[in-house]
Amino acid sequence: MRRFILFLPVIAAGSILYAQTNLNGYWVFQVPRGDGTFAQSFFELTLSGDTVSGRAIRGANSTPISEGTFSGGQLHFVLAIPGRGGATTKVTYEGHESGGKFSMTRTGQGPNPVSGEFVSSTKEAALPPAPLPLPALHDVRDNGLVRTPPMGWNSWNKFAGRVTAEDVKGMADAMVSSGMAKAGYIYINIDDTWEGAARDANGNITTNTKFPDMKALADYVHSKGLKIGIYSSPGPLTCAGYIASFGHEEQDAKQFAAWGFDYLKYDWCSAGNIYKDEDMRPVYQKMGDALAKAGRPIVYSLCQYGRSEVWTWGAKVGGNLWRTTGDISDRWASLDGIGFGTRVPGNRTQLDIASATQPGHVNDPDMLEIGNGGMTGDEYRLHMSLWSLYSAPLLAGNDLRTMTDEIKDILMNAEVIAVNQDRAVKPAKKLAEAGTSVVIAKPLADGSVAVGLFNRADDNAPVTLNWSDVGITSKKLKARDLWAHKDVEVANESLTVTVPRHGVVMLKVSAVR
Ligand code: GLA
């Protein structure tokens, strides 16, 4: 009897402690990013006995929880996340309760376990908000900026979420000291991950600890004779999961202008949980209107991966450039796919939509990877040449502080840049294609034509240009090799050159008068 009485309170204490935590409802797993913000993943849980069921909420999508248990203060559940080709990734959450919240560790997503806090949340925080009313369509007045494709630098390809204000300052310094600024590269653009954990009491967007003073940073970049760009999303969160402009479009546009920004990249991302693709035009128009009223000239860069035929309306919402594909990466397959393949939604090539490009409003096949180390010099020369023929923005994506001479020569080839910056901004067209050889041309304002002889093959190969295909009506032509920086003899009907694997020979062909 005595033993029994002693035993009871232990059981009772245990059940009092653990029975108090009501798991039913919304929860958030918060992982500190080290910049004063948290990466957040939301869950909806139901507890029945010791069994936990529910779902992980990812925007408009959810993944069911399996193997969920809660006993002795220990919470455990698994997500089977569907991957490519029917494969699933098993992600395990394991946490111990203390005072109504859990110290939680996630394993299986990425190489290392990730630890954070698992705390009670609300439906409002967990689920995407209702869409905002969409404005009636109208044409936003052209801001008159960037009559030739924008040139500059963007932080994403090299730094992704690690970019800091110091990096941005360093890039501004290097832009000038390397000669890039003189070559035409003007915009220093901060991509995602500058944003703070929450808006302030007045609803103003804030910065995280990596960007302690945006006004001072903009002033610094301006003091170098350069311009500065920023990034946001029409959804509540950016692609990296930081706060964005949903419901604060005008307020944010004013804030960006007040800080001194000259350029905004506006990235669809979580807006996809709220709006349909058909809503893209009015949603982008809303920010186009907000920028027009912001009191400062701001280049408007649309980033919605070429969906919804953006090239047909991008200029009408005030866009100066619009992405035409998903993200580029520093690999030949990515460059080749975006450059020559059918990566534009609707199974289209860049050339299929080239006629949309005009002064002040250009197709954007994404930023440059030149100098990031994943491709060869020939591949980077091809990248620079093709982007110039396409009148694409030239936004370097490498570390400008540590460029080799070869990379400098590629990014600062004045003869190729002149093709990119040609004031006529005429669409590129295909002159010939045979297997992996492609000849692409762009007519220039002075009547000459830039021509790229491309070899997509994995071996060096001959590529032929028929001079008559260039379309210049003149008895005599002259040609200049824009990478070798020397004249090429125009004789016979055609020119056949050996082009290195994944390489290019780029010419400027003109009439001799
Ligand atoms: C998307 C964009 C990228 C970059 C990242 C940032 O993936 O397409 O260019 O801006 O978001 O999170």
mmCIF file of C-alpha atoms and ligand atoms in Angstrom, residues 156 191-192 231 239-240 265 267 269 303 305 323 327 366-367, ligand 1:
data_model
loop_
_atom_site.group_PDB
_atom_site.id
_atom_site.type_symbol
_atom_site.label_atom_id
_atom_site.label_comp_id
_atom_site.label_asym_id
_atom_site.label_seq_id
_atom_site.Cartn_x
_atom_site.Cartn_y
_atom_site.Cartn_z
ATOM 1 C CA TRP A 156 22.084 36.507 -56.352
ATOM 2 C CA ASP A 191 18.653 40.664 -54.736
ATOM 3 C CA ASP A 192 16.686 38.729 -52.118
ATOM 4 C CA TYR A 231 14.256 43.386 -54.757
ATOM 5 C CA CYS A 239 11.425 33.342 -52.902
ATOM 6 C CA ALA A 240 13.873 33.021 -50.008
ATOM 7 C CA LYS A 265 13.316 43.516 -59.328
ATOM 8 C CA ASP A 267 9.728 38.475 -58.168
ATOM 9 C CA CYS A 269 7.221 33.687 -55.929
ATOM 10 C CA CYS A 303 10.545 38.375 -62.621
ATOM 11 C CA TYR A 305 9.825 33.360 -65.282
ATOM 12 C CA ARG A 323 12.417 37.440 -67.206
ATOM 13 C CA ASP A 327 16.608 30.553 -63.046
ATOM 14 C CA ASP A 366 18.372 35.952 -66.604
ATOM 15 C CA MET A 367 21.610 37.280 -65.183
HETATM 16 C C1 GLA B 1 14.011 33.587 -57.785
HETATM 17 C C2 GLA B 1 14.564 34.440 -58.906
HETATM 18 C C3 GLA B 1 16.069 34.543 -58.748
HETATM 19 C C4 GLA B 1 16.389 35.152 -57.386
HETATM 20 C C5 GLA B 1 15.754 34.329 -56.286
HETATM 21 C C6 GLA B 1 15.888 34.997 -54.931
HETATM 22 O O1 GLA B 1 14.447 32.270 -57.871
HETATM 23 O O2 GLA B 1 14.227 33.910 -60.160
HETATM 24 O O3 GLA B 1 16.607 35.340 -59.783
HETATM 25 O O4 GLA B 1 15.914 36.471 -57.351
HETATM 26 O O5 GLA B 1 14.379 34.123 -56.523
HETATM 27 O O6 GLA B 1 15.257 34.303 -53.923
#
